[in-house]
mmCIF file of C-alpha atoms in Angstrom:
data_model
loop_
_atom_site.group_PDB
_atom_site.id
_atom_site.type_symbol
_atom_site.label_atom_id
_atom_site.label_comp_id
_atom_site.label_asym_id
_atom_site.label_seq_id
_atom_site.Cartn_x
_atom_site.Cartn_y
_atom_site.Cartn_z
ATOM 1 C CA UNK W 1 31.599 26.735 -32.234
ATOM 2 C CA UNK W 2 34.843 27.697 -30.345
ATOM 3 C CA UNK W 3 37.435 25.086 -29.094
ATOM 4 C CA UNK W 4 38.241 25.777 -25.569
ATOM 5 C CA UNK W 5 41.581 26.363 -24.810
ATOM 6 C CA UNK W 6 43.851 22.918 -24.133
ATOM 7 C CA UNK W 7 43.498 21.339 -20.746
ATOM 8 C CA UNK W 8 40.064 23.331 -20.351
ATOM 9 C CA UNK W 9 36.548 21.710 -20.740
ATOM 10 C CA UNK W 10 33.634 23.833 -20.900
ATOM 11 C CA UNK W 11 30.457 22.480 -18.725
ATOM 12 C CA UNK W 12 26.967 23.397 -19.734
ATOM 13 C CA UNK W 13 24.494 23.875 -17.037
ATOM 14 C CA UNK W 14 21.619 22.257 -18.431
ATOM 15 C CA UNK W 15 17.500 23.222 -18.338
ATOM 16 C CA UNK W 16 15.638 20.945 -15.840
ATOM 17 C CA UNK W 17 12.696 19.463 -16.971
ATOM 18 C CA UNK W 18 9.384 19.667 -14.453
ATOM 19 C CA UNK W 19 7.176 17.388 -13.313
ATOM 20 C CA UNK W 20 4.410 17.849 -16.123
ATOM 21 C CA UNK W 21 7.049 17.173 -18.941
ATOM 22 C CA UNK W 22 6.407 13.319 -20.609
ATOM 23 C CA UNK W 23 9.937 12.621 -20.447
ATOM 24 C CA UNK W 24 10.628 11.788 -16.991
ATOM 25 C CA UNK W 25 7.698 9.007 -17.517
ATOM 26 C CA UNK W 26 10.076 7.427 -19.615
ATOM 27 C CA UNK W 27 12.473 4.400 -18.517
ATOM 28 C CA UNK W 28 15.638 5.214 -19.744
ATOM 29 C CA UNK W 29 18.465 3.099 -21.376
ATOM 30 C CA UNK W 30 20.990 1.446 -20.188
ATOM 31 C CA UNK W 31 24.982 3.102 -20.804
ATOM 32 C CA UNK W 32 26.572 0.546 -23.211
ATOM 33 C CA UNK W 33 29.223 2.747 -24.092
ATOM 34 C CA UNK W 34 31.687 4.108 -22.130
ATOM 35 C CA UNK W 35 32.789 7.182 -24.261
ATOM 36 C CA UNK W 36 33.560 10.986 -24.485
ATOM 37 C CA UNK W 37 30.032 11.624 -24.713
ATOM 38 C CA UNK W 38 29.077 9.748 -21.301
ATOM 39 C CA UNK W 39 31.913 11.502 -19.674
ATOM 40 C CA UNK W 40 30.274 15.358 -21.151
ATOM 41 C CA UNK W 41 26.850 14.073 -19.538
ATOM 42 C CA UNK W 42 28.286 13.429 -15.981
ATOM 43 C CA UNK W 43 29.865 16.776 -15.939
ATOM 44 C CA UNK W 44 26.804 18.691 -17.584
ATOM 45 C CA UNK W 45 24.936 16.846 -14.771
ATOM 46 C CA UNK W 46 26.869 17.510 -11.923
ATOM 47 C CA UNK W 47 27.462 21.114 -13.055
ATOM 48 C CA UNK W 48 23.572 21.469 -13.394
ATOM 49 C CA UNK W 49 23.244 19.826 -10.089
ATOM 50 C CA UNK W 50 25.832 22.495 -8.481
ATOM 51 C CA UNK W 51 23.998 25.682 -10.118
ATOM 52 C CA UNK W 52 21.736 26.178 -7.289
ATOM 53 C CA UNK W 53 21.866 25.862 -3.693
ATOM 54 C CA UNK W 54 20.423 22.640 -1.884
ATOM 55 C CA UNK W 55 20.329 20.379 -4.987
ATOM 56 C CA UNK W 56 21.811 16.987 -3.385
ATOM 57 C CA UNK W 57 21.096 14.415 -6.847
ATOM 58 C CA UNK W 58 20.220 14.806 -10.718
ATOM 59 C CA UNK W 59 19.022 12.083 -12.922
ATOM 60 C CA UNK W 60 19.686 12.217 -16.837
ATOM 61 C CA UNK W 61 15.989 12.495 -17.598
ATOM 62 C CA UNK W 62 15.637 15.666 -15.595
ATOM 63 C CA UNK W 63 17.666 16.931 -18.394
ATOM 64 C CA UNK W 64 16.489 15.326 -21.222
ATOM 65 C CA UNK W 65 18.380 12.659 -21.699
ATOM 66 C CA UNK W 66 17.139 8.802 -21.173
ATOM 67 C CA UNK W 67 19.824 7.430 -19.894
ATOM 68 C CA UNK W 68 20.845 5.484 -16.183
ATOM 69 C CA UNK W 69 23.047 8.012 -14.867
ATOM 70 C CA UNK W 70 22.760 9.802 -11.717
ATOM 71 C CA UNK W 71 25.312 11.901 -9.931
ATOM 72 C CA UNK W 72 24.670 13.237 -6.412
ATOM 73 C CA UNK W 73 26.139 15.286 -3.827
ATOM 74 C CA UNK W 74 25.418 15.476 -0.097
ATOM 75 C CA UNK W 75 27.297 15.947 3.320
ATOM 76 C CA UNK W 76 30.752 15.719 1.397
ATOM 77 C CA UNK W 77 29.544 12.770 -0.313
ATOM 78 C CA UNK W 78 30.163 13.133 -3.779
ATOM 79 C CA UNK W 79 29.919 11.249 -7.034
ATOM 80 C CA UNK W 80 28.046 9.448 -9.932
ATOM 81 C CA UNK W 81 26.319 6.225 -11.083
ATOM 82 C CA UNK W 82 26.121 4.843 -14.006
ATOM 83 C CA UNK W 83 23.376 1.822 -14.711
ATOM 84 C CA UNK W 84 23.044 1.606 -10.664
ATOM 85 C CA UNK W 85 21.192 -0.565 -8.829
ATOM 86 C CA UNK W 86 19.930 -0.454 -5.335
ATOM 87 C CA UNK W 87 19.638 -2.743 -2.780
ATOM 88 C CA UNK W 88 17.516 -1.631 0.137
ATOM 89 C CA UNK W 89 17.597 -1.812 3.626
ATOM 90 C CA UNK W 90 13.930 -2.960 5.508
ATOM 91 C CA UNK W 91 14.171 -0.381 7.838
ATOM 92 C CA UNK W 92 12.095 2.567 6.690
ATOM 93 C CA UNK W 93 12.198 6.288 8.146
ATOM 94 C CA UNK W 94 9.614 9.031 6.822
ATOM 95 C CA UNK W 95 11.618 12.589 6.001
ATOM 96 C CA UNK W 96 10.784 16.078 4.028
ATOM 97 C CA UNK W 97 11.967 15.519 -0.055
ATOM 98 C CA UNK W 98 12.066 17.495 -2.798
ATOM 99 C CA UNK W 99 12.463 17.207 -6.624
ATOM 100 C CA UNK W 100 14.177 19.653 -9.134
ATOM 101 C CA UNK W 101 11.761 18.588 -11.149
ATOM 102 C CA UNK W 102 9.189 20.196 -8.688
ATOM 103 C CA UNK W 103 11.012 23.378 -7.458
ATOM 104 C CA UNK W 104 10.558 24.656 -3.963
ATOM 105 C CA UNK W 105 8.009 21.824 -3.083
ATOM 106 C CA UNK W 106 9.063 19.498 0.040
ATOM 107 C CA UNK W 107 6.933 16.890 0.795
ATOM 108 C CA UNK W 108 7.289 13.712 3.809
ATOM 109 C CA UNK W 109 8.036 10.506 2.433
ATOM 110 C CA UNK W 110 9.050 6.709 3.629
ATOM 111 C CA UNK W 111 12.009 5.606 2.284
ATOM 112 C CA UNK W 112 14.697 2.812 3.208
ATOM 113 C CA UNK W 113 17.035 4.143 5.672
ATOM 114 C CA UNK W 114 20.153 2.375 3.995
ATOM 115 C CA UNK W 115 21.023 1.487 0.435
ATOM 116 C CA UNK W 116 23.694 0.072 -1.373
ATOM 117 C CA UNK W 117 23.757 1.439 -4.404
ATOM 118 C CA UNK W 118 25.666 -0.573 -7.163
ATOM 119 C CA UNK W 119 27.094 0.653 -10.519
ATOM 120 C CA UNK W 120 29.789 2.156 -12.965
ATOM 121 C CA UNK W 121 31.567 5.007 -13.217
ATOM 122 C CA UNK W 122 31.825 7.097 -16.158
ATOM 123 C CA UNK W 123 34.732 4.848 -17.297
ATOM 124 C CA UNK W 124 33.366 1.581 -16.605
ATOM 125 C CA UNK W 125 35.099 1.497 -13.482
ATOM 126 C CA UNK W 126 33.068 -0.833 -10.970
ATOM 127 C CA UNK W 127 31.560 1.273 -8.301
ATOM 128 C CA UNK W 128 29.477 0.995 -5.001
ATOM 129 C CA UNK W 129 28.360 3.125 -2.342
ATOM 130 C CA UNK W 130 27.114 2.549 0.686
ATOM 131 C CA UNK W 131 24.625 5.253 2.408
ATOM 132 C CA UNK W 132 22.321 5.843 5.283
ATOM 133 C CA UNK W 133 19.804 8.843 5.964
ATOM 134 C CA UNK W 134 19.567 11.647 3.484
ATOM 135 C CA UNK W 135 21.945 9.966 0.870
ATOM 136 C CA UNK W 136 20.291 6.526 0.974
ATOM 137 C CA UNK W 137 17.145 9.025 0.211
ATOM 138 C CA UNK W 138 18.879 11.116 -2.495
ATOM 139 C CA UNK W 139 20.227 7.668 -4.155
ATOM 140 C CA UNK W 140 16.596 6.177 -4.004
ATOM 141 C CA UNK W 141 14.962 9.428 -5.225
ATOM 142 C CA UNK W 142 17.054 9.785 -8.065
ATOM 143 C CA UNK W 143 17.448 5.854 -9.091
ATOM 144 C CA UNK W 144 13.093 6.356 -9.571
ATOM 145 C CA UNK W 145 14.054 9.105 -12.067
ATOM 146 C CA UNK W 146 15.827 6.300 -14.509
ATOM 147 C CA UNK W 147 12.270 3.909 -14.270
ATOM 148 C CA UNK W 148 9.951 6.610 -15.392
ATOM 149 C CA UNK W 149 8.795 7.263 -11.283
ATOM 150 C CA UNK W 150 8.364 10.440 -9.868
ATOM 151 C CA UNK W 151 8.520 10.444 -5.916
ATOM 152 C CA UNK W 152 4.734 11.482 -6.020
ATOM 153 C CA UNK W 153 4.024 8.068 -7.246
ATOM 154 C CA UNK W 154 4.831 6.691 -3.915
ATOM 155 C CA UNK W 155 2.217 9.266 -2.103
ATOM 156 C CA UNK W 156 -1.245 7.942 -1.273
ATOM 157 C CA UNK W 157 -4.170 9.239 -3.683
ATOM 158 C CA UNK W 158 -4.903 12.279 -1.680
ATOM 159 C CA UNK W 159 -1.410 13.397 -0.725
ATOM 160 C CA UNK W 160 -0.217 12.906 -4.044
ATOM 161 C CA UNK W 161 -2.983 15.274 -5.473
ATOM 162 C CA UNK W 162 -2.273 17.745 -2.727
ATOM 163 C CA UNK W 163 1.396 17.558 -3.902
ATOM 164 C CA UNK W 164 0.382 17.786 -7.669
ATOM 165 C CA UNK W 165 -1.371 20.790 -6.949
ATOM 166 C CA UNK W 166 1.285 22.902 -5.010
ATOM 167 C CA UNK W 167 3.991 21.764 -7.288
ATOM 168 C CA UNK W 168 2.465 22.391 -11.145
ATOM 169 C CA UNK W 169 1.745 25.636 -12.769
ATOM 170 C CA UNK W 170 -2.255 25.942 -13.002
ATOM 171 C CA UNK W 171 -3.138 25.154 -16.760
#
């Protein structure tokens, strides 16, 4: 393994597990520590997040690893949570959403229309962020990913199968 030169970090853009892969049924673990290794993660996330175009949020189990951390970016809104938790707004609003997970599928969903999402940052630094539309939805989407819940859970019986079927590989 090469060093990388001083003052230079070298990001890996990691694989992204899909929807048929065990791991994303998983709940992950909450961060306890606060380290080098958390700080890698974010940027492996974000970088994996930035690879192709439209990606607005990435979980840590889309990559393999079972831990709460999420980092998004959307409409100049950029940044990460670790351990977040939501708080929800009653007012609901159906809109098109996709998974990485689940490439090229985009399927209508209810979600809240506001969140407050509630956290750390990859120092331990409190953090909270406050969203409406498409964020509240990217926070949401990607807070499921750390409880084991894929956004086709929250499809009814037939829609959800109709989704299964468009977004796995026949086996």
């Amino acid at each position: 393994m090469t060093t990388p030169p001083i003052g230079e970090t070298r990001v890996t853009v990691l694989p992204i597990r899909t929807f048929d892969d065990p791991a994303l049924r998983a709940v992950a673990e909450p961060v306890r520590d606060f380290d080098r290794e958390l700080r890698r993660l974010v940027k492996a996330l974000t970088a994996t997040m930035r690879a192709g175009a439209g990606r607005a949020g990435l979980a840590a189990p889309q990559v393999g690893e079972p831990l709460r951390v999420i980092v998004y970016d959307y409409d100049g809104r950029a940044g990460h949570l670790v351990n977040p938790r939501l708080e929800l707004s009653e007012r609901r609003v159906v809109a098109d959403e996709a998974c990485l997970s689940a490439p090229g599928v985009w399927w209508p969903l209810e979600r809240s229309y506001l969140v407050t999402a509630r956290g750390r940052d990859m120092f331990g630094k409190a953090v909270t962020v406050r969203a409406i539309g498409m964020l509240a939805r990217v926070l949401q989407h990607e807070a499921d990913h750390l409880d084991g819940v894929l956004f086709s859970d929250h499809l009814e019986a037939g829609e959800r199968e109709r989704f299964l079927a468009a977004a796995l590989p026949p086996s």
